[in-house]
């Protein structure tokens, strides 16, 4: 009996492990491309009135597709960024790296988070004499625990991708952990930013280096959780920010966050939604100026294709590029870094008012989470000492926060 197996053709200088890994990621890219196409078809059918099912069925189908795309994107990033390591594993073990995605996004340690918040609040002169902390959106001094040093470009984007997007950092702390990559805001507003419903744009009418918020959802739509004392919903549209000193967030980070939020919304809206009134139309473009002054436009174009599901002509318009600009670009690098940037935002790609029904979009599937849990159980003994140290650090931080809050009320 003749076997149907065909030996893969090796390119010049390639070994079997390298062609094995290359074929593996090409298959995953084709699967992701297919899932993306289905998602576009489903969204188009809904917006054009051709969807035969209910709204609940439409949302459920979109959520399933987003989960599939998220998992495939994670695998593709790992295969791109850890190519040589994985080839070595294939050579040694002759198997695919099932647990590779666990190392994709690393967590900040507690001490680093605490220092970052302290640096940001100090830079913005956010504390008053009573220990309350200033929120630049509500324009009030608030309970210390409730005000966050909200990162503009997410930590999970990674410093390497941030350098590709923005160029060399100005701060010794890098792009992501520098104080200019954060604003002191109430936790309610931080959640709105994470959900893509609130953005910060230049307030040119007020003058240079002035900023205001814009509400991206509907006029009557209001996100619960703000309480009676915090402005919310349309009260946040064109609301000027108020700072306590001359320190300001970096415009390039705010521009990136603005574009990502628009693209996340565009993903499930009718084609061309981003050009609408109050978004990235001619008026808004004049507020921001030239995109190339803030970040690499070729990667922005790739993000428009990948996150916003834009066609090439719309992606060019979104990024401010022309067809001539594409020639000679770093297509491979832009592809990898746009994957990483989009995956860092992938958990929020489903609109917030859908997630009350379906829950947050997770990066890994349930079965993969179970596999990871089994691996973590095997490593428990090795991590026990580290866990005890983390618990001690958390207790120390809690004591410091309690003292801070106590001072706020007693003073």
Coordinates of C-alpha atoms in Angstrom, one line a residue:
X1 CA 0.0 0.0 0.0
X2 CA 1.4 3.4 -1.0
X3 CA 1.4 6.1 1.6
X4 CA -0.2 9.5 0.8
X5 CA 2.4 11.3 3.0
X6 CA 4.5 13.8 1.1
X7 CA 7.8 15.0 2.5
X8 CA 7.6 18.9 2.9
X9 CA 9.8 20.8 0.5
X10 CA 12.6 22.7 2.4
X11 CA 13.7 26.1 1.3
X12 CA 17.4 26.9 1.1
X13 CA 18.9 26.7 4.6
X14 CA 15.8 25.3 6.2
X15 CA 15.7 22.2 8.5
X16 CA 12.7 20.0 9.1
X17 CA 11.8 21.6 12.5
X18 CA 11.8 25.1 10.9
X19 CA 9.6 24.0 8.0
X20 CA 7.3 22.2 10.5
X21 CA 6.9 25.4 12.6
X22 CA 6.5 27.5 9.5
X23 CA 3.7 25.2 8.1
X24 CA 2.1 25.2 11.6
X25 CA 1.7 29.0 11.7
X26 CA 0.7 29.2 8.1
X27 CA -2.2 26.8 8.9
X28 CA -3.2 28.9 11.9
X29 CA -3.1 32.1 9.8
X30 CA -5.4 30.5 7.2
X31 CA -7.8 29.4 10.0
X32 CA -7.8 32.9 11.4
X33 CA -8.3 34.5 8.0
X34 CA -11.3 32.1 7.5
X35 CA -12.8 33.0 10.9
X36 CA -12.3 36.7 10.1
X37 CA -14.1 36.4 6.8
X38 CA -17.0 34.6 8.5
X39 CA -17.2 37.4 11.2
X40 CA -17.3 40.0 8.4
X41 CA -20.1 38.1 6.7
X42 CA -22.1 37.8 9.9
X43 CA -21.7 41.5 10.8
X44 CA -22.7 42.5 7.2
X45 CA -25.8 40.3 7.3
X46 CA -26.8 41.9 10.6
X47 CA -26.3 45.5 9.5
X48 CA -28.0 44.9 6.1
X49 CA -31.0 43.2 7.6
X50 CA -30.2 39.8 6.1
X51 CA -29.7 38.0 9.4
X52 CA -32.4 35.4 9.8
X53 CA -31.9 34.7 13.5
X54 CA -32.5 36.7 16.6
X55 CA -30.3 39.4 18.0
X56 CA -29.2 37.0 20.8
X57 CA -28.2 34.4 18.2
X58 CA -26.2 37.1 16.3
X59 CA -24.3 38.1 19.4
X60 CA -23.6 34.5 20.4
X61 CA -22.2 33.8 17.0
X62 CA -20.0 36.9 17.1
X63 CA -18.7 35.9 20.6
X64 CA -17.8 32.4 19.5
X65 CA -15.9 33.7 16.4
X66 CA -14.1 36.3 18.5
X67 CA -12.9 33.6 20.9
X68 CA -11.7 31.5 18.0
X69 CA -9.8 34.5 16.5
X70 CA -8.3 35.4 19.9
X71 CA -6.9 31.9 20.4
X72 CA -5.5 31.6 16.9
X73 CA -3.9 35.1 17.2
X74 CA -2.2 34.1 20.4
X75 CA -0.8 31.0 18.8
X76 CA 0.4 33.0 15.8
X77 CA 2.2 35.5 18.0
X78 CA 4.0 32.8 19.9
X79 CA 5.1 31.1 16.7
X80 CA 6.4 34.4 15.3
X81 CA 8.1 35.7 18.4
X82 CA 9.4 32.4 19.7
X83 CA 10.3 30.8 16.3
X84 CA 13.8 29.6 17.1
X85 CA 13.0 28.4 20.6
X86 CA 10.0 26.4 19.2
X87 CA 12.2 25.0 16.4
X88 CA 14.6 23.8 19.1
X89 CA 11.8 22.2 21.0
X90 CA 10.6 20.4 17.9
X91 CA 14.1 19.2 17.4
X92 CA 14.4 17.9 21.0
X93 CA 10.9 16.6 21.6
X94 CA 9.3 16.3 18.1
X95 CA 6.0 17.8 19.4
X96 CA 4.2 21.1 19.2
X97 CA 4.4 23.5 22.2
X98 CA 1.0 23.1 23.7
X99 CA 1.7 25.4 26.7
X100 CA 3.5 28.2 24.8
X101 CA 0.7 30.8 25.2
X102 CA 1.2 31.0 28.9
X103 CA 4.3 33.1 28.5
X104 CA 2.8 35.5 26.0
X105 CA 1.9 38.3 28.3
X106 CA 3.8 38.7 31.6
X107 CA 2.3 40.2 34.7
X108 CA 3.8 43.2 36.5
X109 CA 4.9 42.4 40.0
X110 CA 3.1 44.2 42.8
X111 CA 6.0 46.4 43.8
X112 CA 6.3 47.7 40.2
X113 CA 2.6 48.5 40.1
X114 CA 2.8 50.3 43.4
X115 CA 5.8 52.4 42.3
X116 CA 4.1 53.2 39.0
X117 CA 1.0 54.5 40.7
X118 CA 3.1 56.5 43.2
X119 CA 5.2 58.0 40.3
X120 CA 2.1 58.9 38.3
X121 CA 0.2 60.6 41.2
X122 CA 3.4 62.5 42.1
X123 CA 4.0 63.7 38.6
X124 CA 0.4 65.0 38.3
X125 CA 0.5 66.5 41.8
X126 CA -2.7 64.5 42.5
X127 CA -2.7 64.5 46.3
X128 CA -4.1 67.3 48.4
X129 CA -3.2 68.1 52.0
X130 CA -6.0 65.8 53.3
X131 CA -4.7 62.8 51.3
X132 CA -7.5 62.8 48.7
X133 CA -6.5 62.1 45.1
X134 CA -7.4 64.3 42.1
X135 CA -9.4 62.8 39.2
X136 CA -8.8 64.8 36.0
X137 CA -12.2 63.8 34.5
X138 CA -14.6 64.3 37.4
X139 CA -12.4 67.3 38.4
X140 CA -12.7 66.4 42.1
X141 CA -10.5 65.1 44.9
X142 CA -11.8 61.6 45.6
X143 CA -11.3 58.7 48.0
X144 CA -7.7 57.5 47.5
X145 CA -8.5 53.9 46.8
X146 CA -11.0 54.9 44.0
X147 CA -8.5 56.8 41.8
X148 CA -6.3 54.8 39.5
X149 CA -3.1 55.5 37.6
X150 CA -4.8 54.3 34.4
X151 CA -2.4 53.2 31.7
X152 CA -3.1 54.6 28.3
X153 CA -1.2 52.0 26.2
X154 CA -1.7 48.7 27.9
X155 CA 1.2 46.9 29.6
X156 CA 0.5 43.8 27.6
X157 CA 1.5 45.6 24.4
X158 CA 5.1 45.1 25.5
X159 CA 8.0 47.4 25.4
X160 CA 9.4 45.9 22.1
X161 CA 6.1 46.5 20.3
X162 CA 5.7 50.0 21.9
X163 CA 9.2 50.9 20.5
X164 CA 8.1 49.7 17.1
X165 CA 5.0 51.8 17.2
X166 CA 6.4 55.0 18.8
X167 CA 10.2 54.9 18.3
X168 CA 12.7 55.2 21.1
X169 CA 11.2 56.2 24.5
X170 CA 11.8 59.5 26.1
X171 CA 11.8 58.2 29.7
X172 CA 14.3 55.9 31.4
X173 CA 11.2 53.9 32.5
X174 CA 10.4 53.1 28.8
X175 CA 7.1 53.8 27.0
X176 CA 4.8 51.7 29.1
X177 CA 5.9 52.4 32.7
X178 CA 6.6 56.1 32.2
X179 CA 4.3 58.6 34.0
X180 CA 3.3 60.1 30.6
X181 CA 1.6 56.8 29.7
X182 CA -1.1 57.3 32.5
X183 CA -3.7 59.6 33.8
X184 CA -5.2 59.8 37.3
X185 CA -8.9 58.9 37.0
X186 CA -11.6 57.3 39.0
X187 CA -11.9 53.5 38.5
X188 CA -15.3 54.0 36.9
X189 CA -13.7 56.0 34.1
X190 CA -10.8 53.5 33.8
X191 CA -13.4 50.8 33.1
X192 CA -15.0 52.9 30.4
X193 CA -11.6 53.3 28.7
X194 CA -11.0 49.6 28.9
X195 CA -14.5 48.9 27.4
X196 CA -13.8 51.4 24.5
X197 CA -16.7 53.7 25.4
X198 CA -14.6 56.7 26.4
X199 CA -11.6 58.4 24.7
X200 CA -9.4 61.5 25.3
X201 CA -8.8 63.9 22.4
X202 CA -7.2 67.3 22.0
X203 CA -9.3 70.3 23.1
X204 CA -8.0 72.8 20.5
X205 CA -10.6 75.4 21.4
X206 CA -9.2 75.6 24.9
X207 CA -5.6 76.0 23.7
X208 CA -2.5 73.9 23.2
X209 CA -1.8 70.9 25.4
X210 CA -5.5 70.8 26.6
X211 CA -7.6 67.7 26.5
X212 CA -11.2 66.6 26.7
X213 CA -13.1 63.3 26.8
X214 CA -15.5 62.0 24.1
X215 CA -18.3 59.5 24.6
X216 CA -18.3 56.9 21.7
X217 CA -21.6 55.2 22.5
X218 CA -25.1 56.4 21.8
X219 CA -26.6 59.6 23.1
X220 CA -28.9 57.9 25.6
X221 CA -26.6 55.1 26.4
X222 CA -25.2 55.2 30.0
X223 CA -22.8 52.8 31.6
X224 CA -23.9 51.9 35.1
X225 CA -21.5 52.1 38.1
X226 CA -20.6 55.8 38.3
X227 CA -23.0 56.7 41.0
X228 CA -24.7 60.1 41.5
X229 CA -21.5 62.1 42.1
X230 CA -19.6 61.2 38.9
X231 CA -20.5 62.6 35.5
X232 CA -21.4 59.8 33.1
X233 CA -22.9 59.1 29.6
X234 CA -23.3 62.2 27.4
X235 CA -22.1 64.4 30.3
X236 CA -18.7 63.0 29.4
X237 CA -18.9 64.1 25.7
X238 CA -16.5 67.0 25.1
X239 CA -15.8 67.3 28.8
X240 CA -12.6 69.2 29.4
X241 CA -9.9 67.6 31.6
X242 CA -8.5 69.6 34.5
X243 CA -5.0 69.1 35.7
X244 CA -3.3 70.3 38.9
X245 CA 0.0 71.3 37.3
X246 CA 1.7 71.5 33.8
X247 CA 2.4 67.7 33.6
X248 CA 0.5 66.1 30.7
X249 CA 0.1 62.6 29.2
X250 CA 2.0 62.0 25.9
X251 CA -0.2 62.8 22.8
X252 CA 1.1 59.7 20.9
X253 CA -0.2 57.3 23.5
X254 CA -3.6 59.0 23.6
X255 CA -3.7 58.9 19.8
X256 CA -3.0 55.2 19.8
X257 CA -5.6 54.5 22.4
X258 CA -8.1 56.6 20.5
X259 CA -7.5 54.8 17.3
X260 CA -7.7 51.4 18.9
X261 CA -11.0 52.2 20.6
X262 CA -12.4 53.4 17.2
X263 CA -11.2 50.2 15.5
X264 CA -12.7 48.0 18.3
X265 CA -16.1 49.7 17.7
X266 CA -15.7 49.6 13.9
X267 CA -15.2 45.8 14.1
X268 CA -18.9 45.3 14.8
X269 CA -20.4 48.4 13.1
X270 CA -21.4 49.1 9.5
X271 CA -18.5 49.8 7.1
X272 CA -17.2 53.4 7.3
X273 CA -18.6 54.0 10.9
X274 CA -15.3 55.5 11.9
X275 CA -15.7 58.4 9.5
X276 CA -18.9 59.5 11.2
X277 CA -19.5 62.8 13.0
X278 CA -17.3 63.3 16.0
X279 CA -15.0 60.4 15.2
X280 CA -12.0 60.3 12.8
X281 CA -13.5 62.6 10.2
X282 CA -11.9 65.7 8.7
X283 CA -12.7 67.7 11.8
X284 CA -11.2 65.2 14.2
X285 CA -8.1 64.7 12.0
X286 CA -7.5 68.4 12.2
X287 CA -7.5 68.1 16.0
X288 CA -4.9 65.3 15.9
X289 CA -2.9 66.5 13.0
X290 CA -0.8 64.1 11.0
X291 CA -0.9 60.4 12.3
X292 CA 2.8 60.0 11.3
X293 CA 3.7 62.5 14.0
X294 CA 2.4 60.1 16.7
X295 CA 3.2 56.5 15.6
X296 CA 4.2 54.3 12.8
X297 CA 1.4 54.6 10.2
X298 CA 2.1 51.3 8.5
X299 CA 1.3 49.4 11.7
X300 CA -1.8 51.6 12.2
X301 CA -2.9 50.5 8.7
X302 CA -2.4 46.9 9.6
X303 CA -4.4 47.4 12.8
X304 CA -7.2 48.9 10.8
X305 CA -7.3 45.8 8.6
X306 CA -6.9 43.3 11.6
X307 CA -8.9 44.9 14.3
X308 CA -11.4 47.1 12.4
X309 CA -11.9 44.7 9.5
X310 CA -11.4 47.6 7.1
X311 CA -10.7 47.1 3.4
X312 CA -7.4 48.2 2.1
X313 CA -8.6 51.6 0.8
X314 CA -10.3 52.4 4.1
X315 CA -7.3 51.2 6.1
X316 CA -5.1 53.6 4.0
X317 CA -7.5 56.5 4.8
X318 CA -7.5 55.6 8.5
X319 CA -3.7 55.6 8.8
X320 CA -3.2 58.6 6.6
X321 CA -1.0 56.6 4.1
X322 CA -1.1 56.4 0.4
X323 CA -0.7 53.4 -1.8
X324 CA 2.9 54.6 -2.6
X325 CA 3.8 54.5 1.1
X326 CA 3.2 50.8 1.3
X327 CA 6.1 49.9 -1.0
X328 CA 9.3 49.1 0.9
X329 CA 7.5 48.8 4.2
X330 CA 8.4 46.4 7.0
X331 CA 5.3 44.2 6.3
X332 CA 6.5 41.2 8.4
X333 CA 7.4 43.4 11.5
X334 CA 4.2 45.4 11.2
X335 CA 2.2 42.1 11.0
X336 CA 3.8 40.7 14.1
X337 CA 3.5 43.9 16.2
X338 CA -0.1 44.6 15.0
X339 CA -1.0 41.1 16.2
X340 CA 0.5 41.8 19.6
X341 CA -1.2 45.2 19.9
X342 CA -4.6 43.8 18.8
X343 CA -4.3 40.8 21.1
X344 CA -3.5 43.1 24.1
X345 CA -6.9 44.6 23.4
X346 CA -8.7 41.4 22.3
X347 CA -10.4 40.9 25.6
X348 CA -12.5 44.0 25.0
X349 CA -13.4 43.5 21.3
X350 CA -17.0 42.5 22.2
X351 CA -19.1 45.6 23.1
X352 CA -19.6 46.1 26.8
X353 CA -23.4 45.8 26.7
X354 CA -23.0 42.4 25.1
X355 CA -20.7 41.0 27.8
X356 CA -23.3 41.1 30.5
X357 CA -24.8 38.1 28.6
X358 CA -21.7 36.4 27.5
X359 CA -19.0 37.4 29.9
X360 CA -15.5 38.8 29.1
X361 CA -13.7 37.3 26.1
X362 CA -10.9 35.2 27.4
X363 CA -7.6 34.6 25.5
X364 CA -7.6 30.8 25.9
X365 CA -10.4 28.2 25.5
X366 CA -11.8 26.4 28.6
X367 CA -10.0 23.2 27.6
X368 CA -6.7 25.1 27.4
X369 CA -7.4 26.7 30.8
X370 CA -7.8 23.2 32.3
X371 CA -4.5 22.0 30.7
X372 CA -2.8 25.1 32.2
X373 CA -4.3 24.4 35.6
X374 CA -2.9 20.9 35.5
X375 CA 0.5 22.3 34.6
X376 CA 0.3 24.9 37.4
X377 CA -0.6 22.1 39.9
X378 CA 2.6 20.3 39.0
X379 CA 4.6 23.5 39.7
X380 CA 2.9 24.4 43.0
X381 CA 5.7 23.2 45.2
X382 CA 8.3 25.2 43.2
X383 CA 6.2 28.4 43.5
X384 CA 5.2 28.1 47.1
X385 CA 8.0 30.3 48.4
X386 CA 7.3 32.9 45.8
X387 CA 3.6 32.9 46.7
X388 CA 4.5 33.5 50.4
X389 CA 6.7 36.4 49.5
X390 CA 4.0 37.9 47.3
X391 CA 1.5 37.6 50.2
X392 CA 3.8 39.4 52.5
X393 CA 4.3 42.2 49.9
X394 CA 0.5 42.5 49.5
X395 CA 0.0 42.7 53.3
X396 CA 2.5 45.5 53.4
X397 CA 0.8 47.4 50.6
X398 CA -2.6 46.9 52.2
X399 CA -1.3 48.3 55.5
X400 CA 0.2 51.4 53.6
X401 CA -3.1 51.9 51.8
X402 CA -5.1 51.6 55.0
X403 CA -2.8 54.2 56.6
X404 CA -3.3 56.5 53.5
X405 CA -7.1 56.1 53.8
X406 CA -7.1 56.6 57.5
X407 CA -5.1 59.8 57.1
X408 CA -7.7 61.0 54.5
X409 CA -10.6 60.6 56.9
X410 CA -8.9 61.7 60.2
X411 CA -7.1 64.8 58.7

